[in-house]
Coordinates of C-alpha atoms and ligand atoms in Angstrom, one line a residue:
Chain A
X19 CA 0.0 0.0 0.0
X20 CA 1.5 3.4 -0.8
X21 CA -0.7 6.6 0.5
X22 CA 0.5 10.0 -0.9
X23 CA -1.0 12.7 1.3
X24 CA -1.2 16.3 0.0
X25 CA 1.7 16.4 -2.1
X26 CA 2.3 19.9 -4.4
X27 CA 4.6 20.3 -6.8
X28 CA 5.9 22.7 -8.8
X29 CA 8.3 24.0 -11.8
X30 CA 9.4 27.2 -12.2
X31 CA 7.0 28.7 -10.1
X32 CA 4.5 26.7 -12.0
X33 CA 2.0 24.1 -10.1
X34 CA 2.1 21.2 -11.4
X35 CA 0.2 18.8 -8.7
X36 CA -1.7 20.7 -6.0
X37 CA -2.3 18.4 -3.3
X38 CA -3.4 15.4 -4.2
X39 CA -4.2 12.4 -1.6
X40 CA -4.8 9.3 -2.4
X41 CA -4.4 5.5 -1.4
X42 CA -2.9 3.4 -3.9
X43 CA -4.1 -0.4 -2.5
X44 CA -1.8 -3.8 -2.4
X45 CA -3.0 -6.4 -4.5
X46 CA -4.8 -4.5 -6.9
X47 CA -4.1 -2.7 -10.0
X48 CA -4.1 1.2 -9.1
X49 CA -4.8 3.4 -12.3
X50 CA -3.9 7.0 -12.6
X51 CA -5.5 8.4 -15.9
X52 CA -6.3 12.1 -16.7
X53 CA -5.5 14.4 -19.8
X54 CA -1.9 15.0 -21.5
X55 CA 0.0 17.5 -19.0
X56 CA -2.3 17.1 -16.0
X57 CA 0.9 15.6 -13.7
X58 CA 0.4 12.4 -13.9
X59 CA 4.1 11.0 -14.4
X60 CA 5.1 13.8 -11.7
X61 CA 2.7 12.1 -9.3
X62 CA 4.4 9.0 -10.4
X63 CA 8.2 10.2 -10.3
X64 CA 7.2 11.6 -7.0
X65 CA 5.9 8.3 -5.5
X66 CA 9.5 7.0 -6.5
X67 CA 11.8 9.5 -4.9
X68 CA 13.4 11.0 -8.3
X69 CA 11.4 14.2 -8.1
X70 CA 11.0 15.4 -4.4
X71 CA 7.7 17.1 -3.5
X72 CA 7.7 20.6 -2.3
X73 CA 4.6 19.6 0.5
X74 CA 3.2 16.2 1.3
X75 CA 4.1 13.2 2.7
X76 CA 4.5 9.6 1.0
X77 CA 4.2 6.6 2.7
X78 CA 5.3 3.0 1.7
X79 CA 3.3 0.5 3.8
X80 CA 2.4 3.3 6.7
X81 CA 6.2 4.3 7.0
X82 CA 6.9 7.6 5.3
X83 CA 9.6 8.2 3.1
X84 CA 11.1 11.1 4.6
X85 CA 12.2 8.3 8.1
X86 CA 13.6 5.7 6.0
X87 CA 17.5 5.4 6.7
X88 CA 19.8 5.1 3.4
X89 CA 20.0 1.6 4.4
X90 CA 16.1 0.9 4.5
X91 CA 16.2 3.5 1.0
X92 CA 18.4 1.3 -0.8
X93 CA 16.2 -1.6 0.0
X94 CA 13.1 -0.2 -0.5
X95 CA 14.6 0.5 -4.3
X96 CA 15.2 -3.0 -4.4
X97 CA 11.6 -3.8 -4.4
X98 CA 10.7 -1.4 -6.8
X99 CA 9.9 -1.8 -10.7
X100 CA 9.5 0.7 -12.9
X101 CA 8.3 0.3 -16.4
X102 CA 8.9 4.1 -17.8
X103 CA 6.8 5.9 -20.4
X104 CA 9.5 5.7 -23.3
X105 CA 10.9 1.8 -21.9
X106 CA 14.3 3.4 -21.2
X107 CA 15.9 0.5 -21.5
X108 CA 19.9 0.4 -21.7
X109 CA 20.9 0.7 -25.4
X110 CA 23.9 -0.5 -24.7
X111 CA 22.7 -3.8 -23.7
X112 CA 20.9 -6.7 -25.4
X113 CA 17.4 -7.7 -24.1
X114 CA 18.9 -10.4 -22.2
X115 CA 21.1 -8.1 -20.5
X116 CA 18.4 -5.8 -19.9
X117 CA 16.5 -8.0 -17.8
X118 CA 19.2 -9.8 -16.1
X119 CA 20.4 -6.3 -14.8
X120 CA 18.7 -5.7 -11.8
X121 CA 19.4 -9.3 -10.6
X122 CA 22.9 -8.9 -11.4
X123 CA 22.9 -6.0 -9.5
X124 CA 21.2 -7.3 -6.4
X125 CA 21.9 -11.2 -6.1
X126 CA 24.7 -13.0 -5.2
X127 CA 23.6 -16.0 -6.9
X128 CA 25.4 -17.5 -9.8
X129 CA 25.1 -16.5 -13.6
X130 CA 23.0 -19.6 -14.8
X131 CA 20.6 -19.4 -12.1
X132 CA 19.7 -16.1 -12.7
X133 CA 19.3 -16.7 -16.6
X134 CA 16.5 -19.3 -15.7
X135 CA 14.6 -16.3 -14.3
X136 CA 15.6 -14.3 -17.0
X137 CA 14.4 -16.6 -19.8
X138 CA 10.7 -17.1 -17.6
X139 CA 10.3 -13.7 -17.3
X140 CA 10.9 -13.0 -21.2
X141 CA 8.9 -16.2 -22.0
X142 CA 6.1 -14.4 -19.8
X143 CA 6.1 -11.6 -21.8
X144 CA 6.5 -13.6 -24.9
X145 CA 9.3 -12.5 -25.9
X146 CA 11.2 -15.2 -26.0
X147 CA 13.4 -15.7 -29.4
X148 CA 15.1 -11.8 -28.7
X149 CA 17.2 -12.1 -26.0
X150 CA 20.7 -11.3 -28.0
X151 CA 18.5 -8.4 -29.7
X152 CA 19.5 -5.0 -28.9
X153 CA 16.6 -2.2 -28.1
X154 CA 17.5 -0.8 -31.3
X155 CA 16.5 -3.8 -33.2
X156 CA 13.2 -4.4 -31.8
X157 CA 10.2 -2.7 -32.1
X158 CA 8.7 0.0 -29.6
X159 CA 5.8 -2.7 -28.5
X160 CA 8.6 -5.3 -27.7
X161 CA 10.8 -2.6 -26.2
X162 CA 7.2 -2.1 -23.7
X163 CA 7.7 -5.6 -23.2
X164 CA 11.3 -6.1 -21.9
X165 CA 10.7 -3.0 -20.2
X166 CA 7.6 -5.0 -18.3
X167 CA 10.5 -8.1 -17.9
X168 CA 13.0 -6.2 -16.2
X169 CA 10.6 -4.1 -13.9
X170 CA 9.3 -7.3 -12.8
X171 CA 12.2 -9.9 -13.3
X172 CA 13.4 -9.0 -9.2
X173 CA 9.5 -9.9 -7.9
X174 CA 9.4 -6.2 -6.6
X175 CA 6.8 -5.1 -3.9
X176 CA 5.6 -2.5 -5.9
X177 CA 5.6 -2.0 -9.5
X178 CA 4.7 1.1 -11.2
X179 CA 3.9 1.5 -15.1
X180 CA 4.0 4.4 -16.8
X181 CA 1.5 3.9 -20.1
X182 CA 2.8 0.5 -20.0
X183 CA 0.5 -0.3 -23.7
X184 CA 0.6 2.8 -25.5
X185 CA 1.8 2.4 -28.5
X186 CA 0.8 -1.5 -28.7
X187 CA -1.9 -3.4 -30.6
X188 CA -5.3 -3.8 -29.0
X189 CA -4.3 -7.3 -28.9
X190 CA -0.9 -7.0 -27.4
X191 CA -2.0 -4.1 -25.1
X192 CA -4.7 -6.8 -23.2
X193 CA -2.4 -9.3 -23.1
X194 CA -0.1 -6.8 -21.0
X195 CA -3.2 -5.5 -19.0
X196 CA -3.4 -9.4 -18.2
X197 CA 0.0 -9.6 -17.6
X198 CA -0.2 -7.0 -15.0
X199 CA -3.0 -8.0 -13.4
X200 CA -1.9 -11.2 -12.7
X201 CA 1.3 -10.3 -11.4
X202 CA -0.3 -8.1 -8.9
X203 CA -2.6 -11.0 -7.8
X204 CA 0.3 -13.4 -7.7
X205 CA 2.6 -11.4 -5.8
X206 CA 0.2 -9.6 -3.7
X207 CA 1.5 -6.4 -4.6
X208 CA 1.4 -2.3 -5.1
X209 CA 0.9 -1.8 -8.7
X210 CA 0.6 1.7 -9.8
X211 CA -0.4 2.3 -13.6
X212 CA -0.5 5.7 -15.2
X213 CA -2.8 5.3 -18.6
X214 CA -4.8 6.8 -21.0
X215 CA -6.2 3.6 -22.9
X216 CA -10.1 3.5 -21.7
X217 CA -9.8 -0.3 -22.6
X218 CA -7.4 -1.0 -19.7
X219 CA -9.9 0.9 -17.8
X220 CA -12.3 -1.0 -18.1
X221 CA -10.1 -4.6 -17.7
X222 CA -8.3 -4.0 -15.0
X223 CA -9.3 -0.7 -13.3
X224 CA -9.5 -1.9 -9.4
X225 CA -8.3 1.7 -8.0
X226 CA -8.9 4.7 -10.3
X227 CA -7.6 7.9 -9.3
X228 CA -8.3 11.1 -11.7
X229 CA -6.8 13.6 -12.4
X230 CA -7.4 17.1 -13.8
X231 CA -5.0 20.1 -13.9
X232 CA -2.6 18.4 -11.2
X233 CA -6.3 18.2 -8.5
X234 CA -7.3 14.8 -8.2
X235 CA -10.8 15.2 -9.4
X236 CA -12.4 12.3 -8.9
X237 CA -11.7 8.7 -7.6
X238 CA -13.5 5.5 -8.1
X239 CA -13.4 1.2 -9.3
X240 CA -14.0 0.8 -13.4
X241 CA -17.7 -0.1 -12.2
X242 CA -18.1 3.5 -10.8
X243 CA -16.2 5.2 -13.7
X244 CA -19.1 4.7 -16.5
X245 CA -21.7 5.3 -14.4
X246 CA -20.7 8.4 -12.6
X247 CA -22.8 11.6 -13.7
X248 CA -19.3 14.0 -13.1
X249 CA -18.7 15.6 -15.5
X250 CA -15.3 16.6 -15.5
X251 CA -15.1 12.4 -15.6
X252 CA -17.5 12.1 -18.5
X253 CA -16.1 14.6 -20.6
X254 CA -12.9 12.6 -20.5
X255 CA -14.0 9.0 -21.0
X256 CA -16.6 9.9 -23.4
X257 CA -13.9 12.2 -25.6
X258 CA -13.9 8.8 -27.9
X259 CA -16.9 8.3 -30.1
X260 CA -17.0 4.4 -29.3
X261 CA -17.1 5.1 -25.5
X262 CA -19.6 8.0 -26.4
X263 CA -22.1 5.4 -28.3
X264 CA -22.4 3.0 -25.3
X265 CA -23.0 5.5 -23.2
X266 CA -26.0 6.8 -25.8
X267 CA -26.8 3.0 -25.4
X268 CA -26.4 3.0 -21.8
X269 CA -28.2 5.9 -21.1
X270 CA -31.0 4.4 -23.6
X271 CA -31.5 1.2 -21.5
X272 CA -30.1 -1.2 -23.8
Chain B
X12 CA 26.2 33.9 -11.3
X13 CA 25.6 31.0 -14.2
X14 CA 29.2 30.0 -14.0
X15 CA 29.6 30.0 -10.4
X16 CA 26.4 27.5 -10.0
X17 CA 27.7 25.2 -12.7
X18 CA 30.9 25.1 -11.1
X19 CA 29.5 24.2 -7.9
X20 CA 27.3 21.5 -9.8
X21 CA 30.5 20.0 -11.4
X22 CA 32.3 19.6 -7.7
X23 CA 28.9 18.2 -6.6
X24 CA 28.8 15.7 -9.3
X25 CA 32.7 14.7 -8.2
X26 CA 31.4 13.8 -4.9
X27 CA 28.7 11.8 -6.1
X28 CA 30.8 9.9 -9.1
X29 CA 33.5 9.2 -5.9
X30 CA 30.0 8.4 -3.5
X31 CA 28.3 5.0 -3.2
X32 CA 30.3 2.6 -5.0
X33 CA 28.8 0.2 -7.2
X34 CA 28.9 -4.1 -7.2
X35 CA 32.7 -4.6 -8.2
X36 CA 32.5 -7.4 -10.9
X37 CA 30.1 -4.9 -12.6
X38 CA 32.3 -1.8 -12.2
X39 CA 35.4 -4.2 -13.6
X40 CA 33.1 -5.2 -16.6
X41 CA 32.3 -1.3 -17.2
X42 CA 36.0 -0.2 -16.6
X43 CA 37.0 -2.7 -19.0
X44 CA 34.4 -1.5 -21.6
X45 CA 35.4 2.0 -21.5
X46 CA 39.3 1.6 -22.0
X47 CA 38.1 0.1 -25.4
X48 CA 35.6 2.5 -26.1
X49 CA 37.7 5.6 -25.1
X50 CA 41.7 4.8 -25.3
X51 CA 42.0 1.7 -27.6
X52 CA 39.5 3.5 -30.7
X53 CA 41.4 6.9 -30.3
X54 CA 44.9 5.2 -30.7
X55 CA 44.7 5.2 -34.6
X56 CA 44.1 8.5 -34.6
X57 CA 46.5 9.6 -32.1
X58 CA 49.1 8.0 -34.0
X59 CA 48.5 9.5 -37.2
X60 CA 48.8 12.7 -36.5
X61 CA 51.6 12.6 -34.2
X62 CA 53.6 11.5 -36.6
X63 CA 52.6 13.8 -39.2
X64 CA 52.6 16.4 -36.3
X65 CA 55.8 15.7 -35.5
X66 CA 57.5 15.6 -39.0
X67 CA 55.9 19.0 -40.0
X68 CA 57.7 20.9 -36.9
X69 CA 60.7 19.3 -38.2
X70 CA 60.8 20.4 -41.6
X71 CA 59.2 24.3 -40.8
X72 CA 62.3 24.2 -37.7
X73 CA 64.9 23.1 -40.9
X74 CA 63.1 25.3 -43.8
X75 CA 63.9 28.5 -41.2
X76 CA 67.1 27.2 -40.2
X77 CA 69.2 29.3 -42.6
X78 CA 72.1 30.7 -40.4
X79 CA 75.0 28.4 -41.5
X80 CA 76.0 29.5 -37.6
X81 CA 73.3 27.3 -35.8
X82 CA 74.1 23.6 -36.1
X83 CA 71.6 21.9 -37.4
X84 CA 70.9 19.3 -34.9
X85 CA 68.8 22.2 -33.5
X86 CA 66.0 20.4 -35.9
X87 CA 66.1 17.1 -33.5
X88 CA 66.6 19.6 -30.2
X89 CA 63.6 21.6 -31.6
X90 CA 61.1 18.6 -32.3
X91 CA 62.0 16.9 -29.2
X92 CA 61.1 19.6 -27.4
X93 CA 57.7 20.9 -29.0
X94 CA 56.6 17.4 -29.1
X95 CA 57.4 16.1 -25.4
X96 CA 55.9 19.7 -23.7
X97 CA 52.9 20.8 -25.9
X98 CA 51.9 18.7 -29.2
X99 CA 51.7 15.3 -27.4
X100 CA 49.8 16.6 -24.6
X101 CA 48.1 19.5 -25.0
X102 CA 47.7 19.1 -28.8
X103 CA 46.7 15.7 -28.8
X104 CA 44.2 16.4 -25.5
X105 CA 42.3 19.4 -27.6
X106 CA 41.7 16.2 -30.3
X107 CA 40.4 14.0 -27.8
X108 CA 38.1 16.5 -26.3
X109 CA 36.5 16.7 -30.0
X110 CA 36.6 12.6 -30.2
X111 CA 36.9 11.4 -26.5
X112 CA 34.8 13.9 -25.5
X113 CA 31.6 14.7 -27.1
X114 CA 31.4 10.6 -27.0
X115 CA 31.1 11.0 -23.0
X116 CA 28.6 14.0 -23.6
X117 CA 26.4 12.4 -26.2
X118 CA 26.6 9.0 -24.7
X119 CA 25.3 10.2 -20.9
X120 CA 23.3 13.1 -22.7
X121 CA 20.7 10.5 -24.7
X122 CA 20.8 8.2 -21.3
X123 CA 19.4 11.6 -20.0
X124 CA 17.1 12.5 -21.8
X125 CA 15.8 8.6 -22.9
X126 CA 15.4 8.2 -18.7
X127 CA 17.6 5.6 -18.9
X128 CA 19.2 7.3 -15.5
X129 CA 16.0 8.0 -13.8
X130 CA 15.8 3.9 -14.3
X131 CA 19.3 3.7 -12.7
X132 CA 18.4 5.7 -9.8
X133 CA 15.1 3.7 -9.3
X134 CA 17.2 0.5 -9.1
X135 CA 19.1 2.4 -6.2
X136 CA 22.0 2.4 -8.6
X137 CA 24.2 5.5 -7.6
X138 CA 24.0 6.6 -11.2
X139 CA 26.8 9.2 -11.2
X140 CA 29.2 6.5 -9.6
X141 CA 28.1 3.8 -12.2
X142 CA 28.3 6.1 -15.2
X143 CA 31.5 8.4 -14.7
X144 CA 33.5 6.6 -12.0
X145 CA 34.3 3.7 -15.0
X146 CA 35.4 6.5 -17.5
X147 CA 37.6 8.3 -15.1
X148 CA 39.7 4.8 -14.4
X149 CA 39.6 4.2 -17.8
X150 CA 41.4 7.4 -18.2
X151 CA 44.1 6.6 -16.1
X152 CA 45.6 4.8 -18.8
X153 CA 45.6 7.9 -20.4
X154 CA 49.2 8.7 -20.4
X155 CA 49.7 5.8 -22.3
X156 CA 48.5 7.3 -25.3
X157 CA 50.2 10.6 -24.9
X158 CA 53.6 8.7 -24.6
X159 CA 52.7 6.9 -27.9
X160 CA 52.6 10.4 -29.0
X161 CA 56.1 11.4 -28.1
X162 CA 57.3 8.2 -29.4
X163 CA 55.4 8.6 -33.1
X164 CA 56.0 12.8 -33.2
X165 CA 59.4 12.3 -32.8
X166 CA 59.7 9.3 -35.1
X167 CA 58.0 11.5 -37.7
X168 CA 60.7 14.5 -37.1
X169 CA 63.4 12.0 -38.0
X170 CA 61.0 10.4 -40.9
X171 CA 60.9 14.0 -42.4
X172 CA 64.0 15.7 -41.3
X173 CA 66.3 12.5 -42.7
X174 CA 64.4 11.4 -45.2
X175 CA 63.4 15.0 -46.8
X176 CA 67.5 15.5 -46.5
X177 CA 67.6 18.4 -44.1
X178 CA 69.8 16.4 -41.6
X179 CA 72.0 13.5 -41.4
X180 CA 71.1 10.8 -39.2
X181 CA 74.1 10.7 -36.7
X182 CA 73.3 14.7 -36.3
X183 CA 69.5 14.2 -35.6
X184 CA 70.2 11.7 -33.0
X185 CA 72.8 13.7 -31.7
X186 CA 70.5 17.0 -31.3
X187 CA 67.5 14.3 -29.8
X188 CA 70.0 13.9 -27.0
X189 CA 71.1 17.5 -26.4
X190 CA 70.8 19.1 -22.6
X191 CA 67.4 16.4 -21.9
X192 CA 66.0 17.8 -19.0
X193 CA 64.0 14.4 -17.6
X194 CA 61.8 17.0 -15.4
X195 CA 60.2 18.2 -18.7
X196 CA 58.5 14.7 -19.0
X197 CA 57.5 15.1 -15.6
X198 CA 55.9 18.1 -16.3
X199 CA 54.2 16.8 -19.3
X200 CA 52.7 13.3 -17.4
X201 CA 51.6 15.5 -14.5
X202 CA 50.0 18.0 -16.9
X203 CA 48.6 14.4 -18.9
X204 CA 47.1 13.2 -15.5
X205 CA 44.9 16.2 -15.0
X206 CA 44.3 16.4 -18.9
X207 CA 42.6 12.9 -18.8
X208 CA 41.1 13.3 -15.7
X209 CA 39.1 16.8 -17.2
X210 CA 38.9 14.3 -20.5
X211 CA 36.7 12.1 -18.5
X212 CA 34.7 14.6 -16.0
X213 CA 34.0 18.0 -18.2
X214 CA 32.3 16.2 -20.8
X215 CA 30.0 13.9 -18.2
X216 CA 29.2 16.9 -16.4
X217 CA 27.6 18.2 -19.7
X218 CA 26.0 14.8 -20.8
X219 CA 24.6 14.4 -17.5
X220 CA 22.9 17.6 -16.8
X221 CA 21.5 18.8 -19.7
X222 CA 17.9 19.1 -20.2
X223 CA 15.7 18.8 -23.5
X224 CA 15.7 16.1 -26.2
X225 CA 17.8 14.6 -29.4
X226 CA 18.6 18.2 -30.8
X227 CA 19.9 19.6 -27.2
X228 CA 22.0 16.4 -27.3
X229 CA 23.7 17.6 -30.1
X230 CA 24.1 21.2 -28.4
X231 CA 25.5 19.5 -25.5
X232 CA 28.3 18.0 -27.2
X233 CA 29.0 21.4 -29.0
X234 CA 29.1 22.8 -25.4
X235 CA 31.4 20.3 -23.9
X236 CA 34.0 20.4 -26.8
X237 CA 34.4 23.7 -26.3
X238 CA 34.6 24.3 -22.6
X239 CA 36.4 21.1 -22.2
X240 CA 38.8 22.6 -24.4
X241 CA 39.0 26.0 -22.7
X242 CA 39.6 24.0 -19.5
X243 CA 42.6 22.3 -20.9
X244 CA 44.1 25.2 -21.9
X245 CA 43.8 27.0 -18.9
X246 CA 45.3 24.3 -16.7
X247 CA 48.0 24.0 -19.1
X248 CA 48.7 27.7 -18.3
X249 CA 48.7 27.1 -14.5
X250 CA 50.6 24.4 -14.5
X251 CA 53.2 25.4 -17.2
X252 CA 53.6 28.5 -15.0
X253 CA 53.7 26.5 -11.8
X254 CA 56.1 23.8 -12.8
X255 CA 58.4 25.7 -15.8
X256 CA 59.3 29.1 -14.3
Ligands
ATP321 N1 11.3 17.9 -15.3 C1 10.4 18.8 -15.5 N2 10.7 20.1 -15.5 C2 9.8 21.1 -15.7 N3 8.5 20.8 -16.0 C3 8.1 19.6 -16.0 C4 9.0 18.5 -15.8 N4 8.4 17.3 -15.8 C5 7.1 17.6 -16.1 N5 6.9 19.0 -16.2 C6 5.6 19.7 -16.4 O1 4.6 19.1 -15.6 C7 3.4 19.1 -16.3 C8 2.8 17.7 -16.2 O2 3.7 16.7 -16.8 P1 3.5 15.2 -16.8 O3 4.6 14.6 -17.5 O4 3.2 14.8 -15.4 O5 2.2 15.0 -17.7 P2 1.4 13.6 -17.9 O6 0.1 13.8 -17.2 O7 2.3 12.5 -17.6 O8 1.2 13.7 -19.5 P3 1.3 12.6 -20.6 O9 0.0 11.8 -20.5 O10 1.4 13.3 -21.9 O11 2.5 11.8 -20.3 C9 3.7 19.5 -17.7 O12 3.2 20.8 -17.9 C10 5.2 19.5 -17.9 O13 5.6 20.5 -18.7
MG322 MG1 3.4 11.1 -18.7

């Protein structure tokens, strides 16, 4: 469980988030979703220490982050995944290397034990086949992917996606909604998933958390999200002409 | 004002590339990686025009050398000299600041602005350490390359000053060996030291804090080549100045 309580931030005397407080719950899928530009990924860079709020407290589990020693820092990092919005892999390494990173990093165990993980995780993501591929040589929806391998490859505590299936086929983009899901089930973990894609909404929206000009305007499960008469949360979800005819359905009775 | 806050920045950055160490077989593997990638692919280079460096000081020192008064194993005395205190490693350093260094600046710059450091940081990874510590190791072998330098500028001098019949052989190798002064090559391996050690740091400093996208990358490396040669030069100054007179 992370709970982020009235955090502000801004840029250049600009404010980009302006309190926002909110419980991100273990073992489901948490969603973030608002417009380009509301502060979405701030909120999200926020939560994992690389920008530092200017007000507000963050806590991991009830501790806050501020008390945590460099010690308890360094392993709360461990248990962290991150898939980032542009996959910011290494292009320096292959997609084997990529993945095997973090454990290389971390683990004492030896190199062929920790390529058994490797290869599961890449198989998971179906991806295996690529492993001496460098990012350069793969497309941007498999890039997504091995980014989703090495965020989760460590098993971490909490894993947080940024637009993890933009970019990807409807097809590809459940399968990593799934994906997710699953691994938040299976682990019992924080997950933490900034999107815009109203079809991940409604597959795996447990935990939604909206947000408009950098106020968290409204908060809800995907069951809420279709039927709430806000507007502010209409206006948004209903922006798509699909979306907009099932609600004209919905509204009809059908 | 500017100035002052980058300079701070830069001595920030030195304490956190010399901060939290990272895992040791990965820091051998990385340290490894960048002696290829910086000292072994600029050796060609290096090579080539120290040699050709070196033979064109010895032909414009003969060419001028028109008093029948001055012997002419001034030609040797004169490359020996130019090449040991400034070509090899001053002349050679400004070079690498173009190659060596806007590789550093280009290389950490689209790590920047791809996140690919945020992602190091969220691993816990002391990014600075992991990134610039390897380089500045790898630059330690430096000196190597500058004393390659010597050797291939002065083997060009005799190349062109024998060979383009300016001087005999006995008298070229006599002048190489006129009033040596071994402190001059101290002076030019301390002044190498701090030259590879800016090589390595200037250059991160502007790959790792830049801000923007592909283009600004680009800009950066502009940037660093030139204040990483300013640097050079001044240092040169003070420690010509400090060590010489
Ligand atoms: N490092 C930064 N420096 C200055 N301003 C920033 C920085 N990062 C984000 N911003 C600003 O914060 C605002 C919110 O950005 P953010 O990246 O959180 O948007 P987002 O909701 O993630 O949008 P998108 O869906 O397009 O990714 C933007 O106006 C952006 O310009
Ligand atoms: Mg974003």
């Amino acid at each position: 469980m992370i709970e982020v309580k009235n955090i502000h931030k801004a840029f250049d005397g600009e404010e980009v988030l302006k309190g926002i407080d909110f419980v991100f719950e273990r073992g489901k899928t948490n969603l973030i979703i608002g417009q380009s530009g509301s502060g979405k990924s701030v909120l999200l860079k926020c939560m994992l220490g690389l920008f530092l709020p200017d007000q507000g407290v963050i806590e991991y589990d009830g501790k806050p982050y501020t008390e945590f020693s460099e010690d308890e820092k360094k392993d709360l990092s461990k248990q962290i995944g991150m898939v980032f919005q542009g996959g910011a892999l290494f292009d320096s390494m292959t997609v084997e290397e990529n993945v095997l990173f973090p454990l290389r990093m971390f683990t004492k165990q030896s190199r062929s034990k920790l390529m058994t993980r490797v290869n599961e995780v890449l198989k998971r993501v179906n991806l295996d086949g690529s492993e001496k591929k460098y990012p350069s040589e793969i497309s941007g929806g498999m890039q997504k992917r091995v980014s989703i391998a090495r965020a989760i490859v460590n098993r971490p505590k909490y894993l947080f996606c940024d637009e993890p299936n933009s970019g990807l086929d409807p097809k590809t983009a459940t399968v990593i909604d799934n994906l997710i899901q699953e691994i938040t089930r299976e682990y019992d973990i924080t997950t933490v998933i900034i999107t815009h894609d109203m079809n991940s909404v409604l597959e795996i929206g447990e935990n939604i958390a909206f947000l408009k000009d950098g106020v968290l305007a409204w908060k809800g499960d995907k069951d809420q999200v279709f039927k709430t008469e806000d507007e502010t949360v209409t206006d948004f979800i209903y922006s798509s002409n699909l979306f907009k005819k099932v609600r004209t359905a919905q509204l009809k009775g059908l | 004002m500017n100035y002052l806050h980058s300079i701070g920045e830069y001595f920030l950055m030195l304490k956190g590339v010399f901060g939290r160490m990272t895992k040791r077989s990965v820091l051998k593997d990385l340290i490894f990686k960048e002696i290829d990638d910086l000292i072994i692919s600029s050796l060609g280079i290096v090579a080539f025009l120290s040699f050709f460096i070196g033979g064109v000081v010895a032909i414009q020192t003969a060419l001028n050398l028109t008093n029948p008064l001055i012997p002419k194993t001034l030609v040797a005395y004169a490359a020996r000299q130019s090449v040991i205190l400034e070509f090899a490693p001053t002349f050679i350093s400004i070079i690498m600041a173009g190659k060596v260094g806007s590789y550093i600046t280009s290389s950490i710059g689209s790590m920047n602005v791809t996140e690919q450091i945020d992602a190091l940081e969220v691993m816990g990874i002391n990014s600075l350490n992991y990134l610039i510590f390897p380089k500045v190791i790898a630059m330690l072998t430096y000196p190597f390359v500058i004393a390659i330098a010597m050797f291939l500028g002065i083997v060009g001098a005799y190349t062109a000053a024998v060979l383009g019949g300016f001087v005999g052989p006995d008298a070229f190798i006599e002048g190489l060996q006129d009033d040596f002064d071994p402190f001059h090559l101290t002076y030019a391996f301390v002044k190498t030291f701090l030259f590879a050690f800016i090589l390595a740091t200037v250059p991160a400093y502007h790959g790792y804090y830049m801000k923007g996208g592909a283009l600004e990358v680009g800009q950066a490396s502009t940037t660093s080549f030139v204040w990483t040669s300013v640097v050079i030069i001044v240092t040169n100054y003070i420690v010509t100045q400090l060590l010489l007179s």
